[in-house]
């Protein structure tokens, strides 16, 4: 006989639900802090014992719970936050499912103490006995959760060391703290203060947010990130994005500083992650992970938060609009050359001895505003006369741009990247700007400039003739491998669209008759060989769409000025001016930085001047 069907007892239902909502002590912390925030607390204290397994206590100064409601708070599907299905459409509180306290109550010992403003004293509810006794505390609520998972030992076995569980709890509070700079948080572990983030006295929301991000994520993150606020770019958009994004060259191998919030709720979201990955495309070195803290604001009707019991996932009604807003906002901000930004005004780092990297980092930051990019200085080019022919692609004046003699440059002129002084070992350009010294990796910088130009040209011409091509006065031939022969033959059309005319000369040699105008100064054979090697890996028909940027990057790399080339001062200045005018010129195509700066203050620090 199969067993008959019976309804499960209430407590078992809660224990089953608890399996989804409460994974570890950090989940209890998350739920209790969510509740405190929903109760409009401005001061929240979390106390932990044994990684939160022995105790998670959350104390808040919120509105409190009415004595008559105390026992209701522990019931399943009991909430004060929604009443009808329509309310779900526009829910603005962190909680609404009414199951967290019930779930926790079913797998731990819970005590609730609460007092409302009009009460003469607090009331304490013992969850286990249901007994209500007078308690003592000021207005607000204290919830104590002891011996988590004592009734579900299987769960308890999955827990890691106390230190690991404590770290997870702290991480959970960090997320809340980032989302709510208007609330003070204190975290105590084993009786010792572990972290404290005070609400900032500033009434300016942006300042408040920056202060909190600095408190929670540290100076390093501030120095290596830039502010983002899409309102200035697209004031009418329903989706607004603000926060800070990490500079590409500060990206790290671990994805441990990636915070996405949707309407104040920490989420993990594939759409947002993909938009960010695209925005950092060809700015990151290797498999580095960018850092970000992004707050996405979207009308509540356009996002469903009731997707997952822990609400860590959301579903956007129109994921394209969110993708677009994030991608556009982030890539716009990252593409602003920092050399075009006003000089940074950062308090010098309070810790550690002066170091080159500190100084360079400090100099590299700046808070770009869309305004700054509009008021960028007019581009001025040194005269082309006297420049070596093979440098012409850098010095070439663009249409409609004033041409100036480079020797009219004086130190009063506010060139962000300064005036070239010398070349160091054929690799670096040293320049002097108003703040101090600028060091430029000339190959990396030139590579980015050529790449951006190739991309811009390719965009313009994609549908039509392809990249502008220049016939060589004297065609160049070279001995080719069988693969090179075959690739040249099968990729005739893509090669033409990229501006090349390459043909078989004999059974074992190729002849180059034309190259892209932008690369006419490069070593044609070297360029062709690298390009053929690249093309050999792609199917001819998809080359132009899918791998266009990869191929342009190969061309830029082999077309850009190599190390160990002696440049004249005019050539160096031409490169600096070109960098100032090129998007994304702060990183080469592989995400390495193209320039660093040391201000006079940094240099003085290095030499202990004025101490
Ligand atoms: P939810 O947050 O989804 O409503 P919970 O189980 O987390 O469900 O909480 C149940 C109810 O208990 C809440 O709706 C709220 O009315 C009350 N409550 C819980 N924590 C607090 C708190 N810190 N301050 C005031 N009320 C609270
Ligand atoms: Mg809740």
Coordinates of C-alpha atoms and ligand atoms in Angstrom, one line a residue, residues 31 34-35 38 81 95 100, ligand 2:
X31 CA 17.3 38.9 6.7
X34 CA 16.7 43.9 5.8
X35 CA 14.0 44.0 8.5
X38 CA 12.4 48.2 6.5
X81 CA 4.7 45.0 4.1
X95 CA 11.1 42.1 2.6
X100 CA 12.3 34.9 7.1
Ligands
LIG2 MG1 12.1 40.3 6.3

